[in-house]
Amino acid sequence: MSDLGHVLVLAGGLSYEREVSIRSGRRVAEVLRAAGVDVETRDTDSSLVPSVLADPPDAVFVTLHGGAGEDGAIRSVLELLGVPYVGAAPDACRVAFDKPTAKAVVRSWGLNTPDSVALPKETFHDLGASAVLARIVASLGLPLFVKPSRGGSALGASIVRSAEELPAAMVGCFAYGDTALIEKYVAGVEVAVSVVDLGEGPIALPPVEIVPDAGVYDYAARYTAGHTEFFAPARLSPEATQACEAMAVAAHSALGLRDVSRTDLIVDSSGRPYFLEVNVAPGMTETSLLPMAAEAAGRDLGALCRGLLEIAAGRP
């Protein structure tokens, strides 16, 4: 590990998740200052590169969500600048950020993930939307879950319970991305498992159970206090808990991630978990899941963030 001088928290960006990122960055900066770290918070604008070159931080904590924050682009720039940062390297980010690709990778490792199809908007235009949608329903059945293949915070995502609902769900999805992931909906308990690695290998924090008031964990349910009930640790059997934790660590390893990640899962009525997606820059807001998991594990969030920065700063 390395002693920290000053560190940089990156927050904001230009993705649809900008406001969430700003809240995450503010929270990380607060807990780091409480842990005795000299913190500067910056947005990703034209002043970033000159300022980093003029006064290089010892390490960077990336709290950018969506877009360049999770697709590896900003991390590529940080590597060009020779600045260490918390989290996965650019290549791993690119794989994890694309949900169909991430699903294919974890499936190759033997992990359960719902059957799905990923189709770009052009396919519907070229082949005829009604014919393609009819085949999707015939192949995958109902209900379905539709979401953009890239992005987060449940923007553009919806449950489809009848064939008549599918066209509108596709339109809503394409408002946030050019490719839709249409997934067989698995009913069950929604949980998130955060994984951290402080130098001794990745370990899972306690799973957090998510129970949205409206039945769907959408953008409002995620970021409006009181719209969702959380249980940390999740109300699962010991066997299901262990299976969820093992799946999150396996996904973290399969995708080549490092330092920190959060895997979203569905646990069916038999206690079997299904991989949905992984986040390389988990939310850190007051209603985010990693901070809840850290508290459930008896870990101080500031100490955890500081430890991740020290690992990054000490990387050769």
XYZ file of C-alpha atoms in Angstrom:
316
model
C 0.000 0.000 0.000
C 0.966 3.623 -0.486
C 0.622 6.705 1.687
C -1.826 9.114 0.120
C -1.164 12.764 -0.496
C -4.002 14.357 -2.401
C -6.530 12.392 -4.409
C -8.982 13.294 -7.132
C -12.634 12.244 -7.246
C -14.082 12.373 -10.761
C -17.832 13.029 -10.893
C -20.348 14.413 -13.347
C -19.672 13.721 -17.004
C -22.147 14.068 -19.840
C -24.094 10.795 -19.638
C -27.771 10.498 -18.710
C -26.545 9.564 -15.219
C -24.738 12.854 -14.588
C -26.791 13.862 -11.544
C -26.337 10.469 -9.915
C -22.594 10.675 -10.561
C -22.395 14.093 -8.904
C -24.150 12.687 -5.840
C -21.831 9.677 -5.768
C -18.772 11.895 -6.032
C -19.986 14.164 -3.259
C -20.523 11.190 -0.950
C -17.108 9.659 -1.685
C -15.390 13.005 -1.118
C -17.186 13.435 2.212
C -16.257 10.016 3.588
C -12.668 10.327 2.371
C -12.242 13.702 4.066
C -13.643 12.164 7.242
C -10.982 9.459 6.841
C -8.257 12.102 6.710
C -7.688 12.224 2.954
C -6.972 15.450 1.047
C -9.664 15.336 -1.671
C -10.326 17.388 -4.784
C -13.477 16.813 -6.868
C -13.492 17.546 -10.600
C -15.811 17.125 -13.561
C -14.666 15.738 -16.910
C -14.281 18.921 -18.913
C -11.516 20.552 -20.966
C -9.679 21.664 -17.824
C -9.190 18.127 -16.505
C -6.099 17.075 -18.463
C -4.143 20.339 -17.937
C -4.931 20.343 -14.226
C -3.861 16.717 -13.778
C -0.639 17.354 -15.669
C 0.076 20.451 -13.576
C -0.625 18.745 -10.246
C -0.839 14.954 -10.594
C -2.946 13.302 -7.855
C -1.655 10.241 -6.052
C -4.752 8.365 -7.203
C -8.182 8.939 -8.740
C -11.534 7.616 -7.542
C -13.861 7.409 -10.551
C -17.529 7.940 -9.676
C -18.665 8.526 -13.254
C -21.685 6.418 -14.207
C -22.729 5.403 -17.711
C -20.990 6.413 -20.906
C -17.340 7.344 -20.609
C -17.348 6.635 -16.879
C -17.852 2.898 -17.280
C -16.884 2.091 -20.870
C -13.163 2.527 -20.232
C -12.682 5.837 -22.071
C -11.847 8.055 -19.095
C -9.653 5.322 -17.636
C -7.745 5.195 -20.928
C -7.072 8.922 -20.571
C -5.941 8.455 -16.967
C -3.496 5.788 -18.152
C -2.182 8.152 -20.835
C -1.605 10.676 -18.042
C 0.170 8.067 -15.909
C -2.292 8.529 -13.044
C -3.396 5.493 -11.015
C -7.123 5.016 -10.390
C -9.522 2.776 -8.507
C -11.263 0.143 -10.585
C -11.032 -2.007 -13.675
C -8.713 -1.338 -16.594
C -10.164 0.006 -19.871
C -10.396 -3.325 -21.729
C -12.259 -4.996 -18.870
C -14.590 -2.005 -18.600
C -15.497 -2.248 -22.276
C -16.468 -5.901 -21.891
C -18.400 -5.407 -18.649
C -20.214 -2.268 -19.821
C -21.742 -4.055 -22.818
C -24.393 -6.219 -21.174
C -24.754 -8.856 -23.933
C -20.980 -9.326 -24.039
C -20.763 -9.552 -20.244
C -23.553 -12.141 -20.218
C -21.732 -14.217 -22.837
C -18.510 -14.133 -20.819
C -20.092 -15.171 -17.514
C -22.141 -17.857 -19.262
C -18.886 -19.279 -20.644
C -17.756 -19.580 -17.025
C -20.832 -21.646 -16.227
C -22.844 -18.928 -14.497
C -26.631 -18.762 -14.892
C -27.992 -15.802 -16.822
C -31.453 -15.397 -18.384
C -31.820 -16.256 -22.070
C -31.831 -13.129 -24.203
C -31.325 -11.548 -27.590
C -29.560 -8.257 -28.383
C -30.747 -6.369 -31.440
C -29.790 -2.954 -32.821
C -32.451 -0.491 -33.896
C -31.467 -0.906 -37.544
C -32.492 -4.573 -37.459
C -36.085 -3.660 -36.696
C -36.065 -1.034 -39.415
C -34.571 -3.329 -42.053
C -36.469 -6.536 -41.286
C -39.785 -5.123 -40.104
C -40.419 -4.513 -36.427
C -43.629 -6.510 -36.106
C -42.154 -9.688 -37.596
C -39.015 -9.506 -35.441
C -40.954 -8.750 -32.252
C -43.316 -11.656 -32.890
C -40.368 -14.040 -33.170
C -38.844 -12.694 -29.957
C -42.047 -13.442 -28.061
C -42.344 -16.875 -29.673
C -38.748 -17.732 -28.820
C -38.263 -16.260 -25.339
C -41.862 -16.257 -24.117
C -43.404 -13.740 -21.734
C -42.809 -11.814 -19.566
C -39.672 -10.125 -20.889
C -37.327 -7.459 -19.606
C -36.119 -4.848 -22.093
C -33.141 -2.563 -21.448
C -30.402 -0.752 -23.373
C -27.370 -2.937 -23.991
C -25.179 -0.223 -22.469
C -25.903 2.196 -19.641
C -27.358 1.970 -16.188
C -29.689 3.367 -13.531
C -32.550 1.438 -15.242
C -32.942 4.232 -17.801
C -34.925 2.923 -20.774
C -35.668 -0.377 -19.004
C -39.111 -1.939 -18.584
C -40.951 -5.187 -17.938
C -43.088 -6.494 -20.814
C -45.977 -8.711 -19.708
C -47.880 -8.891 -23.010
C -46.908 -8.835 -26.669
C -48.821 -5.568 -27.054
C -46.456 -3.847 -24.588
C -43.284 -4.797 -26.434
C -43.268 -2.089 -29.177
C -43.566 0.743 -26.629
C -40.859 -0.853 -24.484
C -38.543 -0.961 -27.495
C -39.193 2.705 -28.289
C -38.435 3.628 -24.662
C -35.260 1.560 -24.748
C -33.995 3.067 -28.007
C -34.322 6.543 -26.491
C -31.259 5.644 -24.391
C -29.230 3.489 -26.772
C -29.046 2.037 -30.255
C -29.114 -1.625 -29.187
C -31.738 -3.329 -27.029
C -31.190 -6.333 -24.795
C -34.426 -8.325 -24.600
C -34.170 -10.803 -21.755
C -36.417 -13.542 -20.464
C -37.850 -12.176 -17.212
C -37.015 -14.246 -14.143
C -39.344 -13.690 -11.195
C -37.689 -13.649 -7.818
C -35.758 -11.631 -5.264
C -33.589 -8.868 -6.698
C -30.225 -8.559 -4.970
C -26.982 -6.714 -5.514
C -23.642 -8.092 -4.387
C -20.678 -5.756 -4.096
C -17.161 -7.148 -4.455
C -14.044 -5.462 -3.094
C -10.386 -6.398 -3.289
C -8.056 -4.712 -0.826
C -5.049 -6.727 -1.901
C -5.949 -10.203 -0.706
C -8.253 -11.220 -3.536
C -11.878 -10.313 -4.276
C -14.412 -10.856 -1.506
C -18.162 -10.340 -1.537
C -19.906 -7.973 0.841
C -23.321 -9.077 2.144
C -26.009 -9.185 -0.557
C -28.507 -6.318 -0.450
C -32.156 -7.156 -1.196
C -34.145 -4.619 -3.201
C -37.930 -4.272 -2.748
C -39.296 -1.312 -4.761
C -42.712 0.027 -3.768
C -43.941 -0.019 -7.356
C -42.580 -3.507 -8.022
C -39.967 -2.244 -10.509
C -36.521 -0.947 -9.541
C -36.571 1.952 -12.001
C -34.733 5.289 -11.919
C -37.159 6.891 -9.438
C -37.062 3.838 -7.170
C -33.257 3.866 -7.199
C -32.639 7.500 -6.372
C -35.702 8.767 -4.494
C -35.508 8.120 -0.765
C -38.460 6.105 0.503
C -39.475 4.579 -2.844
C -37.622 1.318 -2.209
C -37.115 -0.865 0.839
C -33.697 -2.439 1.248
C -32.592 -5.343 3.390
C -28.884 -5.600 4.154
C -28.100 -8.403 4.434
C -30.732 -9.852 2.089
C -33.420 -12.155 3.498
C -32.044 -15.248 1.806
C -31.240 -18.723 3.044
C -27.592 -19.315 3.957
C -27.261 -21.475 0.841
C -28.733 -18.823 -1.476
C -26.593 -16.129 0.154
C -23.462 -18.174 -0.410
C -24.464 -18.859 -4.033
C -25.016 -15.141 -4.694
C -21.697 -14.169 -3.153
C -19.877 -16.880 -5.114
C -21.530 -15.752 -8.368
C -20.550 -12.104 -7.830
C -16.911 -13.007 -7.144
C -16.887 -15.353 -10.156
C -18.332 -12.620 -12.411
C -15.739 -10.140 -11.106
C -12.981 -12.613 -11.960
C -14.440 -13.785 -15.290
C -14.683 -10.214 -16.556
C -11.157 -9.333 -15.434
C -12.291 -6.631 -13.007
C -10.275 -5.268 -10.113
C -10.670 -3.318 -6.867
C -14.452 -2.964 -6.794
C -17.587 -4.016 -8.675
C -21.256 -4.676 -8.045
C -23.178 -7.555 -9.597
C -26.965 -7.452 -9.945
C -28.749 -10.768 -9.607
C -32.222 -12.317 -9.452
C -32.759 -15.248 -7.078
C -35.628 -17.508 -8.132
C -37.988 -19.366 -5.818
C -35.598 -22.336 -5.602
C -32.757 -20.104 -4.367
C -30.897 -20.191 -7.686
C -29.235 -16.886 -8.650
C -29.143 -15.497 -12.194
C -26.569 -12.958 -13.364
C -28.127 -9.794 -14.824
C -25.280 -7.284 -15.149
C -22.188 -5.918 -13.461
C -21.227 -2.355 -12.587
C -17.576 -1.281 -12.671
C -18.300 2.076 -10.978
C -21.004 1.270 -8.408
C -23.209 4.080 -7.152
C -22.101 5.678 -3.894
C -25.135 7.884 -3.120
C -27.194 7.799 0.079
C -29.539 5.249 -1.535
C -26.835 3.207 -3.309
C -26.183 -0.428 -2.616
C -22.432 -0.683 -2.048
C -22.510 1.703 0.953
C -25.382 -0.355 2.428
C -23.421 -3.554 1.935
C -20.340 -2.031 3.554
C -22.390 -0.999 6.585
C -23.946 -4.470 6.814
C -20.426 -5.916 6.817
C -19.390 -3.575 9.629
C -16.983 -1.703 7.359
C -16.466 2.038 7.477
C -17.109 3.435 3.993
C -14.385 6.067 4.268
C -11.806 3.495 5.343
C -12.906 1.210 2.501
C -12.579 3.975 -0.107
C -9.232 5.028 1.326
C -8.008 1.431 1.191
C -9.014 1.144 -2.473
C -7.140 4.366 -3.267
C -4.045 3.138 -1.437
C -4.120 -0.082 -3.478
C -4.404 1.956 -6.681
C -1.630 4.372 -5.679
C 0.687 1.487 -4.880
C 0.166 -0.244 -8.209
C 3.367 -0.487 -10.286
